[in-house]
N, CA, C and O of each residue as an XYZ file, in Angstrom:
944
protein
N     113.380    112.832     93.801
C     114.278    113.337     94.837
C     114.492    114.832     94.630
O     114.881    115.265     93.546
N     114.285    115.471     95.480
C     114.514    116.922     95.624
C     116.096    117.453     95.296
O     117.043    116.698     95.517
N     116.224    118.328     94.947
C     117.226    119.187     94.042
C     118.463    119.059     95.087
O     118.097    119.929     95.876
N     119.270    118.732     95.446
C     120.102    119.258     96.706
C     120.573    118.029     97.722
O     121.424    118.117     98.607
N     119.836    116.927     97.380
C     119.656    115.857     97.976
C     120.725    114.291     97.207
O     120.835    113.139     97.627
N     121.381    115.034     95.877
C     121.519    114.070     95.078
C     123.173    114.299     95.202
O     123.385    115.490     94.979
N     124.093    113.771     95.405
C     125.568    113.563     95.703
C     126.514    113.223     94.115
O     126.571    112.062     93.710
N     127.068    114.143     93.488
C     127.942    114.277     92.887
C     127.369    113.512     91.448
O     128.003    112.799     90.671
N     125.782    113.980     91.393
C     125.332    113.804     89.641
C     125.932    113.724     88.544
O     125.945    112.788     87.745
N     126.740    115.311     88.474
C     126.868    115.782     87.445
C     128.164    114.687     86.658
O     128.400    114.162     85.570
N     128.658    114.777     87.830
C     130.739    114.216     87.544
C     130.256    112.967     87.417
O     131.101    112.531     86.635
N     129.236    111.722     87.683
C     128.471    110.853     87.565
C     128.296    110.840     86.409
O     129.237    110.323     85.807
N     127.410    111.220     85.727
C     126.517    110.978     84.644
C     127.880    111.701     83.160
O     127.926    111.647     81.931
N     128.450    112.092     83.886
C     130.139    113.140     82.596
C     130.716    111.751     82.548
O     130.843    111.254     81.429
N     131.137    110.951     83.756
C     132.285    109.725     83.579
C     130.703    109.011     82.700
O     130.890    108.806     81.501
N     129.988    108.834     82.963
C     129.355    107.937     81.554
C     129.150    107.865     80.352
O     129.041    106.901     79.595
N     129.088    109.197     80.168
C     129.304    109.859     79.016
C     130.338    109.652     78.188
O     130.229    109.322     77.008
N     131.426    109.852     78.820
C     132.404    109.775     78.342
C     133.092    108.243     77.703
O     133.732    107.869     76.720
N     132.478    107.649     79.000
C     132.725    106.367     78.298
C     131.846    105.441     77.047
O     132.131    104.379     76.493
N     130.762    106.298     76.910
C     129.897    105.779     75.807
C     130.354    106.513     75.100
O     130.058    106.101     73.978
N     131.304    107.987     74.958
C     132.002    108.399     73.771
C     130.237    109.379     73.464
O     129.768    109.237     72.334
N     129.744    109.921     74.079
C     128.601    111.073     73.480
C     128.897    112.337     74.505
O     129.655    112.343     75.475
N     128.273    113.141     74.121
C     127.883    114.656     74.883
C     127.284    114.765     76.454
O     126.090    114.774     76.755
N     127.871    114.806     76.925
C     126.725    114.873     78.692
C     125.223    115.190     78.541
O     125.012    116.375     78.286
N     124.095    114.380     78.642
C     122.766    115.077     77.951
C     122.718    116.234     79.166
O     123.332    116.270     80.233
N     121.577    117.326     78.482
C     121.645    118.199     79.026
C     119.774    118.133     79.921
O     119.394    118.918     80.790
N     119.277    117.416     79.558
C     117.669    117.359     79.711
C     117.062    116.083     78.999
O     117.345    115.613     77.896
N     116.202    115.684     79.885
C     115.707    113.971     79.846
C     114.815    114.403     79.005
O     114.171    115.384     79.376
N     114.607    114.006     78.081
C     113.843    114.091     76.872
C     113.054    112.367     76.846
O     113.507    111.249     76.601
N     111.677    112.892     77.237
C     110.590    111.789     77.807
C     109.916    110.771     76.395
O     109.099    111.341     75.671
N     110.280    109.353     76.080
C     109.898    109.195     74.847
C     108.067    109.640     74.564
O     107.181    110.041     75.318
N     108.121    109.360     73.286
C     106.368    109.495     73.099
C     105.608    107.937     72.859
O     106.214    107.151     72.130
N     104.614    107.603     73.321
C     104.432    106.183     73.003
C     103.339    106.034     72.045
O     102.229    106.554     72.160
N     103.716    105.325     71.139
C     102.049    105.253     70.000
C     100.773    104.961     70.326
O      99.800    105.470     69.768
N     100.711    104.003     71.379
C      99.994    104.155     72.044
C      99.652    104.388     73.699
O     100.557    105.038     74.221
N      98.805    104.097     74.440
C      99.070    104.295     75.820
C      98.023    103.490     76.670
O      97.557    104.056     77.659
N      97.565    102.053     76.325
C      97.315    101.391     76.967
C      96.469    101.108     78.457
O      95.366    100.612     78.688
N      97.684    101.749     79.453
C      97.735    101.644     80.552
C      96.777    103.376     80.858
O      96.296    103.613     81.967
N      96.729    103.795     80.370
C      95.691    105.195     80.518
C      93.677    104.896     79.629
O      92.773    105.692     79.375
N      93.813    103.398     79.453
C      92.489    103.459     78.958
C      91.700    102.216     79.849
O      90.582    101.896     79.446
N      92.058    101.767     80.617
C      91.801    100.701     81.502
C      90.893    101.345     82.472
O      91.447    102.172     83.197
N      89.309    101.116     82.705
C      88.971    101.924     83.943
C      88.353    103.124     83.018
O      87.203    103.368     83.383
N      88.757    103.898     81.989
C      88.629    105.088     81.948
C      87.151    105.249     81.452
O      86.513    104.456     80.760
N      86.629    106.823     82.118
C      85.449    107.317     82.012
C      84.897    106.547     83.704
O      84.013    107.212     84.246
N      85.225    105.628     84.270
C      84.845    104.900     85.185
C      84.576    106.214     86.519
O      85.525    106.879     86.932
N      83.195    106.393     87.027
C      82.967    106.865     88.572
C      83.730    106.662     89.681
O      84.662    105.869     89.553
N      83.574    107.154     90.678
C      84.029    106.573     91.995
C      83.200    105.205     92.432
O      83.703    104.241     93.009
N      82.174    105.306     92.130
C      81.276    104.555     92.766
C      81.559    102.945     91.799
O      81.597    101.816     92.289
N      81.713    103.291     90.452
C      82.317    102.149     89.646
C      83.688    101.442     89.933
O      83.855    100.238     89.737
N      84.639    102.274     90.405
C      85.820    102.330     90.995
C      85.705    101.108     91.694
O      86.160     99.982     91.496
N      84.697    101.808     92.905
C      84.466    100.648     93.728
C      84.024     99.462     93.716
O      84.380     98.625     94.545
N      83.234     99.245     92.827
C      82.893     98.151     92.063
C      84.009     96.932     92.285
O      84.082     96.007     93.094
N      84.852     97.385     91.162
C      85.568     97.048     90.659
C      86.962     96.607     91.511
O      87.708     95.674     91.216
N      87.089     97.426     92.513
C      88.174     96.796     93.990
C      87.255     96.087     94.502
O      87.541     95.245     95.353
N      86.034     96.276     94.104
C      85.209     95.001     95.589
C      85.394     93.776     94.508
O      85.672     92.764     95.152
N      85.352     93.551     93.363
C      84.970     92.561     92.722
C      86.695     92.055     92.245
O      86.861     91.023     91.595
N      87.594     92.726     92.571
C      88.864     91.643     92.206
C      89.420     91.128     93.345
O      90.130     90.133     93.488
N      88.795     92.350     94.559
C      89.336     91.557     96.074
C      88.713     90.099     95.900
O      89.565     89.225     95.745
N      87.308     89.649     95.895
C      86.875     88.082     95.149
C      87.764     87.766     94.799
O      88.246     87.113     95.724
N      88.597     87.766     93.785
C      89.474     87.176     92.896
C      90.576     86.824     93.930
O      90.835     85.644     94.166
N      91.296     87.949     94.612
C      92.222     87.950     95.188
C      91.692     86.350     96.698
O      92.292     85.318     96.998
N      89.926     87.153     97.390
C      89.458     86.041     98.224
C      89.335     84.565     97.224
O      89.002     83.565     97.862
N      89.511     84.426     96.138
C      89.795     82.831     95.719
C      90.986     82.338     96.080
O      91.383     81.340     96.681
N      91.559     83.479     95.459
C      93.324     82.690     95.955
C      93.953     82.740     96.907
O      95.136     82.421     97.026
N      93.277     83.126     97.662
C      94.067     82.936     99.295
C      93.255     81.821    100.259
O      93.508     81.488    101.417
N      92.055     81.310     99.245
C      91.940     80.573    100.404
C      90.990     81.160    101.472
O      91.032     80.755    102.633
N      89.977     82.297    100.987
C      89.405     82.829    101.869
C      89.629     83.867    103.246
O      89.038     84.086    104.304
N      90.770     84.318    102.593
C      91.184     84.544    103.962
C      91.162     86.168    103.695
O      91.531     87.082    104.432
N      90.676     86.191    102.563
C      90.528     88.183    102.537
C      88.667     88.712    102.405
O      87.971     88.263    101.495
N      88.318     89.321    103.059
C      86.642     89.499    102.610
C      86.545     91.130    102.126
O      87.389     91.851    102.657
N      85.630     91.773    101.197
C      85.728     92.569    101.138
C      84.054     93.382    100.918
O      83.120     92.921    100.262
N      84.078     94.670    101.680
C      82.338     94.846    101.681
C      82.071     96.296    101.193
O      82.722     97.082    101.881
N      81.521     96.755    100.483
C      81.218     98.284    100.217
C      79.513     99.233    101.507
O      78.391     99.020    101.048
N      79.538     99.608    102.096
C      78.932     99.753    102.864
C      79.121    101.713    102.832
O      80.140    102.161    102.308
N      77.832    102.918    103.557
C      77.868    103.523    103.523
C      78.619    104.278    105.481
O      78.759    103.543    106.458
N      78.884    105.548    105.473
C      79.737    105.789    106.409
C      78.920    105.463    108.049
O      79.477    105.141    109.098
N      77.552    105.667    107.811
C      76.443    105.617    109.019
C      77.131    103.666    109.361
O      77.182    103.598    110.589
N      77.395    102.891    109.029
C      77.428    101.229    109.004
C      78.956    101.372    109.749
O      78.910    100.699    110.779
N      79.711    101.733    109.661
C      81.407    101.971    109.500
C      81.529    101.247    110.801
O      81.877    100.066    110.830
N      81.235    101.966    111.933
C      81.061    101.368    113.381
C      80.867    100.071    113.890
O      81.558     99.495    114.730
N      79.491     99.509    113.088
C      79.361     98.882    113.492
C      79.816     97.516    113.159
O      79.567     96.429    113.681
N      80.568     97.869    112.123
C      80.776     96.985    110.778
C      82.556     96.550    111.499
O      82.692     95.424    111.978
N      83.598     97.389    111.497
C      84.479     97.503    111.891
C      84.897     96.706    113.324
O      85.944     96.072    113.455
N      83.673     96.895    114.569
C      83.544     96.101    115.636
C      83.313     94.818    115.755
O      83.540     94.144    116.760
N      82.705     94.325    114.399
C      82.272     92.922    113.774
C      83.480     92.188    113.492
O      83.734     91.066    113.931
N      84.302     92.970    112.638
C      85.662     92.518    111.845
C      86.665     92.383    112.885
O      87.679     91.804    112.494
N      86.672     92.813    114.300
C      87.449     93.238    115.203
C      86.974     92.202    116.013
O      87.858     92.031    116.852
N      85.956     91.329    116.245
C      85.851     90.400    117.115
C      85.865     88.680    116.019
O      85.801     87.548    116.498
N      85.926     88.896    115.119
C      85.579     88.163    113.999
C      86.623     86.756    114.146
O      86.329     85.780    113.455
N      87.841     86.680    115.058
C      88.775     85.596    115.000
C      89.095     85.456    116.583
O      90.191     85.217    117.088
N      87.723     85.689    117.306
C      87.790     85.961    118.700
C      88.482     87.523    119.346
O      89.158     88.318    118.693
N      88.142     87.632    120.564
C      88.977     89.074    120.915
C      90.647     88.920    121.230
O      91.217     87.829    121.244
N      91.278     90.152    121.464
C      92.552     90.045    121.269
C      93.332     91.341    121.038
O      92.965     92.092    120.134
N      94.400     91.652    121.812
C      94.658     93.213    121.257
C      94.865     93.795    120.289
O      95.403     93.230    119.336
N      94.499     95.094    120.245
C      94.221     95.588    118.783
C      95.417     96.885    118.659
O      95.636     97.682    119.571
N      96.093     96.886    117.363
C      96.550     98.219    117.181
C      96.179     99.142    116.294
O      95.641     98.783    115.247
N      96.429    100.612    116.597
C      96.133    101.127    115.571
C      96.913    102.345    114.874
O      98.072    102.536    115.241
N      96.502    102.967    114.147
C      97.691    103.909    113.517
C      96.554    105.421    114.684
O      95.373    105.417    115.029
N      97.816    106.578    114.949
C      97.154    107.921    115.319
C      96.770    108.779    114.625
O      97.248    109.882    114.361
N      95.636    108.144    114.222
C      94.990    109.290    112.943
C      93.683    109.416    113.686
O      93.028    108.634    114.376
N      93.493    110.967    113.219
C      92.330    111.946    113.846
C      91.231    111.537    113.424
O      90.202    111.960    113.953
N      91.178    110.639    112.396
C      90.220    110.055    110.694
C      89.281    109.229    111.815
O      88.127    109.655    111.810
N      89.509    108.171    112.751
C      89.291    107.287    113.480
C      87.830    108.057    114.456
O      86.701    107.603    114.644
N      88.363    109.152    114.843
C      87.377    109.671    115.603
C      86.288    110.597    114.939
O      85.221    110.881    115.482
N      86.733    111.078    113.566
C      85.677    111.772    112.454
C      84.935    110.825    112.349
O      83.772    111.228    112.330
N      85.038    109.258    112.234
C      84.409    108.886    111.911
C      83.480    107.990    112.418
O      82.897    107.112    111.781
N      83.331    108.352    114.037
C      82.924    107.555    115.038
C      83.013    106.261    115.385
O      82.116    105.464    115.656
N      84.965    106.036    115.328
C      85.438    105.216    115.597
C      85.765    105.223    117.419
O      86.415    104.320    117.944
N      85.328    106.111    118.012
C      86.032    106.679    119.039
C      85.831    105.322    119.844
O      86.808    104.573    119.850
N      84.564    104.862    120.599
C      84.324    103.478    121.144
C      84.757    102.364    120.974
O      85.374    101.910    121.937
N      84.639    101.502    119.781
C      85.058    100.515    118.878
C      86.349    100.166    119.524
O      86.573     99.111    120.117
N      87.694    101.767    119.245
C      88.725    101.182    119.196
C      89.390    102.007    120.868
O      90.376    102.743    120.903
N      88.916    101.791    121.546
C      88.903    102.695    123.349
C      89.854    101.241    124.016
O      90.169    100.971    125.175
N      90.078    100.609    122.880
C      90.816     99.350    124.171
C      92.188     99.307    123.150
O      93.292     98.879    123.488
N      91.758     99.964    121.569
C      93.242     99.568    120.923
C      94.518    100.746    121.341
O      94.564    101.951    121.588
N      95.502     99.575    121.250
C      96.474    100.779    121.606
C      96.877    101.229    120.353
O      96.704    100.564    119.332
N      97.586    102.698    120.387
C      97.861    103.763    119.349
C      99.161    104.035    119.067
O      99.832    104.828    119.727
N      99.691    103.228    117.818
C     101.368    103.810    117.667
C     101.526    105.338    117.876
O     100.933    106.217    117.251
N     102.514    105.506    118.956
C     103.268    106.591    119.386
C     104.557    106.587    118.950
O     105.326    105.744    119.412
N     104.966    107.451    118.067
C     106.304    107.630    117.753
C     107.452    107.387    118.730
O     108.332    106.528    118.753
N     107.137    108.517    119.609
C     108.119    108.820    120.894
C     107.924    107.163    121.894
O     108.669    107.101    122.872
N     107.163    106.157    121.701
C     107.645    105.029    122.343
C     108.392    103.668    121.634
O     108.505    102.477    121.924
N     109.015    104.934    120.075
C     109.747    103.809    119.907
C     109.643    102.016    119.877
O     108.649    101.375    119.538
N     110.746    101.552    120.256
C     110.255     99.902    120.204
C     109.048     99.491    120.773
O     108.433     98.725    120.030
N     108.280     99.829    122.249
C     107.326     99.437    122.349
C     105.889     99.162    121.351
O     104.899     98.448    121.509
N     106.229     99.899    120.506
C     104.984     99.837    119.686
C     104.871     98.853    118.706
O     103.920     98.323    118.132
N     106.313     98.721    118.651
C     106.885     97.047    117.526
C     106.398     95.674    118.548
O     105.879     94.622    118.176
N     106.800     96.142    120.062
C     106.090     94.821    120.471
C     104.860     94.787    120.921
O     104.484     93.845    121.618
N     103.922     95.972    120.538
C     102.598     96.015    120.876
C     101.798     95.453    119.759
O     100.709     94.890    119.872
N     102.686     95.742    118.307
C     102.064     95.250    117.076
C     102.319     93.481    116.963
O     101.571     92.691    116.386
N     103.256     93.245    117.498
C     103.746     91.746    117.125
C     102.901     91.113    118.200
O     102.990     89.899    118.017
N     102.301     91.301    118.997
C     101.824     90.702    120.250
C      99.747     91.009    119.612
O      98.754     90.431    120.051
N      99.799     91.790    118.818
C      98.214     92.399    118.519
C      97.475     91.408    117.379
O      97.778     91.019    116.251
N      96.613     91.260    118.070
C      95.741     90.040    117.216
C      94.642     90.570    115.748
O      93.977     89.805    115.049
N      94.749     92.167    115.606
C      94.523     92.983    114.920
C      94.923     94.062    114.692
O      95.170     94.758    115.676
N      95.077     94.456    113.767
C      95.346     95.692    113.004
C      94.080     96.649    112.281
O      93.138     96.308    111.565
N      94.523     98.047    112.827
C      93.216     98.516    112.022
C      94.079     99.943    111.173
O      94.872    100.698    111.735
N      93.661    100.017    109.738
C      94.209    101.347    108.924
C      93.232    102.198    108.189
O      92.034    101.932    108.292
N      93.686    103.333    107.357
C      92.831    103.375    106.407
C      93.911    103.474    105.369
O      95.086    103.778    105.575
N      93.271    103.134    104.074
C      94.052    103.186    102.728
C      94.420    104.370    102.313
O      93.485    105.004    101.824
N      95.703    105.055    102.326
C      96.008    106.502    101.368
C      95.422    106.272    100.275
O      94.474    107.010    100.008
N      95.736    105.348     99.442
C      95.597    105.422     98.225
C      95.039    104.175     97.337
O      95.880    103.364     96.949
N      93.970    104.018     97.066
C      93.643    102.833     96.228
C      93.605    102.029     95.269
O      93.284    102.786     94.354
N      93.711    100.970     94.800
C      93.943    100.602     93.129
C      92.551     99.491     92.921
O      92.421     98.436     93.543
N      91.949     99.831     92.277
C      90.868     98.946     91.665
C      91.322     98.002     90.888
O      90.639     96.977     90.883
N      92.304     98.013     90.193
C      92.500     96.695     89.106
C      93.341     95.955     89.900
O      93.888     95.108     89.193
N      93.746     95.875     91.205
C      94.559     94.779     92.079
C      93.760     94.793     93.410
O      94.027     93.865     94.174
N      92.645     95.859     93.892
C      92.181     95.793     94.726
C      93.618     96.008     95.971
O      93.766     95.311     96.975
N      94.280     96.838     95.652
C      95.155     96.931     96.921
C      95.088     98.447     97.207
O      94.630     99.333     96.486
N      95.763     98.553     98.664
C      95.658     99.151     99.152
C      96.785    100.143     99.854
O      97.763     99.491    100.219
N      96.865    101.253    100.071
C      98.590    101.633    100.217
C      98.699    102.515    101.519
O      97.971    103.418    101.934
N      99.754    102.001    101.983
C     100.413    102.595    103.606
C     101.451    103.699    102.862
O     102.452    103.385    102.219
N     101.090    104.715    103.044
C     102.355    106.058    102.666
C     102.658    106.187    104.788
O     101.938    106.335    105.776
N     104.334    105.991    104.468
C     104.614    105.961    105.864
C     104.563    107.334    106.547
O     105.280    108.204    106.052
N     103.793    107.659    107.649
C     103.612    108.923    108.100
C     104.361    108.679    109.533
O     105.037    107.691    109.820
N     104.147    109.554    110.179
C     104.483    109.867    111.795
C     102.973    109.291    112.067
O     101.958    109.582    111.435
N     103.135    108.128    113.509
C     101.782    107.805    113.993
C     101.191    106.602    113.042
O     100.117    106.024    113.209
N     102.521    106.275    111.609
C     101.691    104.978    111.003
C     102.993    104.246    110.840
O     103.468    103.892    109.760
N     103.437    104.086    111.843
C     104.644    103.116    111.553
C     104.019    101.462    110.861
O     102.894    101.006    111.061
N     104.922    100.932    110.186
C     104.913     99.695    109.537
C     104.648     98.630    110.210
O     103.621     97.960    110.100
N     105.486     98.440    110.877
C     105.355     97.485    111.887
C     103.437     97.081    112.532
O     102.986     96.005    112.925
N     102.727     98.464    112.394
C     101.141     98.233    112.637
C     100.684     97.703    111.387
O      99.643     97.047    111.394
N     101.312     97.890    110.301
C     100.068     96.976    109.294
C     101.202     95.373    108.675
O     100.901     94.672    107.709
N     101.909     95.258    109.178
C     102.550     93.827    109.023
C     102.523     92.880    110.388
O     102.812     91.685    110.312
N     102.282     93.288    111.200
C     102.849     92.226    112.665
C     101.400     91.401    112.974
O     101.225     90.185    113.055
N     100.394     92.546    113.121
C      99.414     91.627    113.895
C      98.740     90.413    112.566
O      98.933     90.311    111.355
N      97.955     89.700    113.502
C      97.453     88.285    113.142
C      96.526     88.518    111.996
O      96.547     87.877    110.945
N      95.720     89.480    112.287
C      94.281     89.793    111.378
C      94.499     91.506    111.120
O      95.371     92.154    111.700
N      93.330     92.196    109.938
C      93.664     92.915    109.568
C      92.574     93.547    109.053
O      91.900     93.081    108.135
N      92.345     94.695    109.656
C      90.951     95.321    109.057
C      91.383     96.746    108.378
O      91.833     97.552    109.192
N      91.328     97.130    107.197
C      91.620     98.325    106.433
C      90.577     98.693    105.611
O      89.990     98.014    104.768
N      90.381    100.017    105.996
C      88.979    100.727    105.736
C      89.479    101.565    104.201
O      90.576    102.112    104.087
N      88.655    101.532    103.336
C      89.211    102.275    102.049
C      87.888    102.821    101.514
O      86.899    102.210    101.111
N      88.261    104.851    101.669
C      87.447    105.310    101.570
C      87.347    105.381     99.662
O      88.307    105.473     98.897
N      85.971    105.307     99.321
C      85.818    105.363     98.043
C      86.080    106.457     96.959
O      85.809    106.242     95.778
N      86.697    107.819     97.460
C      86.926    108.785     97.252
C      88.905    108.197     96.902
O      89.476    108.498     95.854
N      89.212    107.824     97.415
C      91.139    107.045     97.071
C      91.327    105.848     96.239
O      92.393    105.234     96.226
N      90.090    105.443     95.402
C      89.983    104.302     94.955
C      90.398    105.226     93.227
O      89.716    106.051     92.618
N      91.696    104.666     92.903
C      92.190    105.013     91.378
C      92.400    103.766     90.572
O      92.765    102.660     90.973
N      92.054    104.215     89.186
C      91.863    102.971     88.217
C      92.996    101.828     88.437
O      92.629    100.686     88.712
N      94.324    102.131     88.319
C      95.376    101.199     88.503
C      96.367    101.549     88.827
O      96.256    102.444     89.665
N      97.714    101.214     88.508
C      99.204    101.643     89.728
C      99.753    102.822     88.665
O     100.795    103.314     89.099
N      99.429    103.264     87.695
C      99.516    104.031     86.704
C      99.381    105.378     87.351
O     100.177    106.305     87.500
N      97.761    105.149     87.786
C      96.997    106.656     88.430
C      97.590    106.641     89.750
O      97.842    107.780     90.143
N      98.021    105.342     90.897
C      98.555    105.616     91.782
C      99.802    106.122     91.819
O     100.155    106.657     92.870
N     100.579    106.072     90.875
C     102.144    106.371     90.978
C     101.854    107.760     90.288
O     102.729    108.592     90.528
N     100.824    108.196     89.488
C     100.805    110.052     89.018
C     100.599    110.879     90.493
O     100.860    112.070     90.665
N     100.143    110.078     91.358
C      99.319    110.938     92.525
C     100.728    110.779     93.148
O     101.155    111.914     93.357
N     101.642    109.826     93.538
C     102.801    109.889     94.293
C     103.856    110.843     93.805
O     104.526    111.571     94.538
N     103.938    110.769     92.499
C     104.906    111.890     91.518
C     103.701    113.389     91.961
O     104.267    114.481     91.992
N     102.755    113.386     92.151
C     102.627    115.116     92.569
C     102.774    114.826     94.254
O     103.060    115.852     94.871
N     102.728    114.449     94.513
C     103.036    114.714     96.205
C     104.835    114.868     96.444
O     105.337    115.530     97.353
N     105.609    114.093     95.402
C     106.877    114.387     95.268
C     107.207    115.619     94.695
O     108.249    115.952     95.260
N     106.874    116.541     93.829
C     106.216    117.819     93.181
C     106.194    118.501     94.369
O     106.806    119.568     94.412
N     105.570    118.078     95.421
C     105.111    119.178     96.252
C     106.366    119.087     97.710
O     106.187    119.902     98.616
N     107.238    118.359     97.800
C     108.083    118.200     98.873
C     107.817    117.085     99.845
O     108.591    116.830    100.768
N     106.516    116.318     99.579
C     106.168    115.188    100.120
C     106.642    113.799     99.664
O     106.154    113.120     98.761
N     107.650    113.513    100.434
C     109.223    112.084     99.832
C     108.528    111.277    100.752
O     108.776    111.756    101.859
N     107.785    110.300    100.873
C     107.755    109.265    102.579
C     108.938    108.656    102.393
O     109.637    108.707    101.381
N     109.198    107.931    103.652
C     110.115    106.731    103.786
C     110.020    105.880    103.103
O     111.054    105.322    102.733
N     108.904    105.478    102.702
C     107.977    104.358    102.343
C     106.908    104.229    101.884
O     106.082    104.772    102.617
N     106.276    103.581    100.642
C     105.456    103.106    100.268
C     104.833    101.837     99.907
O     105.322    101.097     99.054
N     103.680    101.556    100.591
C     103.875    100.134    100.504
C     102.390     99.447     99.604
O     101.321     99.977     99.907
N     102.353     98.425     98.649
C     100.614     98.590     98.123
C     100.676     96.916     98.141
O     101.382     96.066     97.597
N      99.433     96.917     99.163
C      99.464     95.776     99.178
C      97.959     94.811     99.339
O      97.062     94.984    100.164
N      98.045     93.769     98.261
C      96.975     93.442     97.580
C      96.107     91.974     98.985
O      94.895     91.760     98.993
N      96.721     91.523     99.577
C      96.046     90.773    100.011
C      96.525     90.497    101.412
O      96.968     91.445    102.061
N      96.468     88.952    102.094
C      96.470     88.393    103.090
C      98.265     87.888    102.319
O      98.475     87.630    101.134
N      99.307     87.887    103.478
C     100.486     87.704    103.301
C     100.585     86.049    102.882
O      99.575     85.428    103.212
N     101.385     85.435    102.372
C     101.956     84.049    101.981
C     103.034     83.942    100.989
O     103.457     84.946    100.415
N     103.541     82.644    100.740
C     104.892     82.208    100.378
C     104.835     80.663    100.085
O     104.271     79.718    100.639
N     105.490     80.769     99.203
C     105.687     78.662     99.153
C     107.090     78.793     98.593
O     107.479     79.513     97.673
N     107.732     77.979     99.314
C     109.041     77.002     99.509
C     109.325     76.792     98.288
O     108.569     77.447     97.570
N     110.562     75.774     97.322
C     110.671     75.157     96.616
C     109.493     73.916     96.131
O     109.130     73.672     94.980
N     109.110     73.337     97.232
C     108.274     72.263     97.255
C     107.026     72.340     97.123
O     106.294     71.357     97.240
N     106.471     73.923     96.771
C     105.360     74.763     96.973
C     104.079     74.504     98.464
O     102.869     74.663     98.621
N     104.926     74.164     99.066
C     104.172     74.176    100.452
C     103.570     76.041    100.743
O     104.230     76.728    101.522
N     102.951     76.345    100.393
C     102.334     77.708    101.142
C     102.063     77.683    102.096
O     101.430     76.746    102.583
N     102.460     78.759    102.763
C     102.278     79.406    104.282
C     101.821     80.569    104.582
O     102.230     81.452    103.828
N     101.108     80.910    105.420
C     100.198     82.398    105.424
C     100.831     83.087    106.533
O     101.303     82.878    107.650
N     100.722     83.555    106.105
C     101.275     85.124    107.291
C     103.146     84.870    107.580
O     103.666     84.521    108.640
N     103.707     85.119    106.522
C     104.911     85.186    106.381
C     105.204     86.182    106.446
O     105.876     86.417    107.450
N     104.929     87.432    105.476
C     105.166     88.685    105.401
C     104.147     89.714    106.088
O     104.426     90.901    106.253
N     103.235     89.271    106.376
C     102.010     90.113    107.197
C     100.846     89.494    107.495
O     100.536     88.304    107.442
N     100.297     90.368    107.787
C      98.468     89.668    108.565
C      98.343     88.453    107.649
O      98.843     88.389    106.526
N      97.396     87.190    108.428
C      96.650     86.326    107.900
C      95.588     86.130    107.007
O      95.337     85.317    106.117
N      94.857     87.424    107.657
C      93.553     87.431    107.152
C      93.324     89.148    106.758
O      94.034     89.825    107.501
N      92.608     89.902    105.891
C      92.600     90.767    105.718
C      91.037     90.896    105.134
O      90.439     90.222    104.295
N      90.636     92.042    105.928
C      89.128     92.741    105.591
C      88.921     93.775    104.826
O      90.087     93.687    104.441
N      88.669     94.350    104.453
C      88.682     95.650    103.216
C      86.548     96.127    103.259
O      85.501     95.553    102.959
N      86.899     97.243    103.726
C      85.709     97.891    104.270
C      85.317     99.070    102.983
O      84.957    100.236    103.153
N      85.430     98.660    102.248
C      84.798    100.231    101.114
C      83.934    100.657    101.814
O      83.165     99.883    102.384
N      83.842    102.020    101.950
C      83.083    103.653    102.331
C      83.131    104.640    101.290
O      83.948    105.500    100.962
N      81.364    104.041    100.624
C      81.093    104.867     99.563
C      81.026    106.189     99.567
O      81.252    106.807     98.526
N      80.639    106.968    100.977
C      80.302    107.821    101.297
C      81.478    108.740    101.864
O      81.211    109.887    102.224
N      82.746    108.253    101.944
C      84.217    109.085    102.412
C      84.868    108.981    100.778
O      85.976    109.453    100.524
């Protein structure tokens, strides 16, 4: 949290002090750890290994759901055609999408000429354009190979509501955002916080949505899409 933003710290952290009977610290003094574990997982690993390695636990993740997540590494020339596949794949049906410029770099322009495009300025409509949309299409900010998930940093033009409402779910993850684990993803969020970049929201999320009851009855698409596709692009 940015300097200026934080409501009556100081007189905060003095009444605690006081009541633990010590000195007000003056500076967070970061422990040292003997070892560090979580920084050797992955390491020395490529991009291209990276990818590997999210394509091969999404498997893991497609065991336990029941099939309902697929995941493909493919180069950027395929993207098109690949994407239009995944988009008719549970029959046709309206599609939403986030307003990113990324879509048309990447000769998405055709494909998605029928999906509609969260617009800020229409407000609720776009909540009932997503809840009514039989697909969803994103790309991943940020990637994790050792969970194979994938992360929505909330922007203007990517409201939430587009990657939780619709039925099915196609998210493109360029191989260039693919980081060893939530370790390297949360260093990259701490420098974008560094730099004045706070989102609303962050969200990382590993599969096709579900839940079980007391009685362990599971149910799919409780918290989001049913089915989820994951498009690695070795070449972005």
């Amino acid at each position: 949290m940015l300097k200026g933003q934080i409501l009556n710290r100081e007189s905060f952290i003095s009444n605690l002090s006081n009541i633990l009977g010590r000195d007000m610290p003056k500076e967070v003094v970061h422990p040292e750890f003997s070892s560090k574990p979580q920084l050797e997982i992955y390491k020395g690993y490529t991009q291209a290994q990276l990818a590997e390695e999210f394509h091969k636990n999404a498997q893991v993740n497609k065991a336990g759901s029941g099939g309902k997540i697929d995941s493909v590494i493919i180069e950027k020339k395929d993207l098109a055609k690949l994407v239009a596949e995944k988009l008719a794949a549970q029959g046709t049906g309206p599609i939403i999408a986030w307003n990113d410029k990324r879509f048309a770099e990447w000769g998405l322009n055709d494909v998605l000429k029928d999906a509609y495009v969260w617009t800020d300025e229409k407000g609720r409509e776009n909540i009932d354009k997503a809840l009514n949309a039989s697909y969803g299409v994103c790309i991943s900010d940020l990637s994790i190979a050792e969970t194979a998930s994938y992360t929505v940093i909330d922007k203007l033009g990517k409201g939430r509501s587009s990657n939780f409402l619709p039925l099915n779910y196609v998210c493109i993850v360029p191989q260039s955002t693919i980081v060893p684990r939530l370790t390297q993803g949360m260093q990259k969020l701490h420098e974008m916080s560094k730099k004045g970049i706070n989102p609303a929201a962050v969200n990382f999320i590993c599969g096709s949505s579900s839940s079980s009851d007391i009685e362990l009855n599971k149910v799919w698409g409780v918290h989001g899409p049913i089915r989820l596709s994951y498009i690695i692009v070795s070449d972005l």
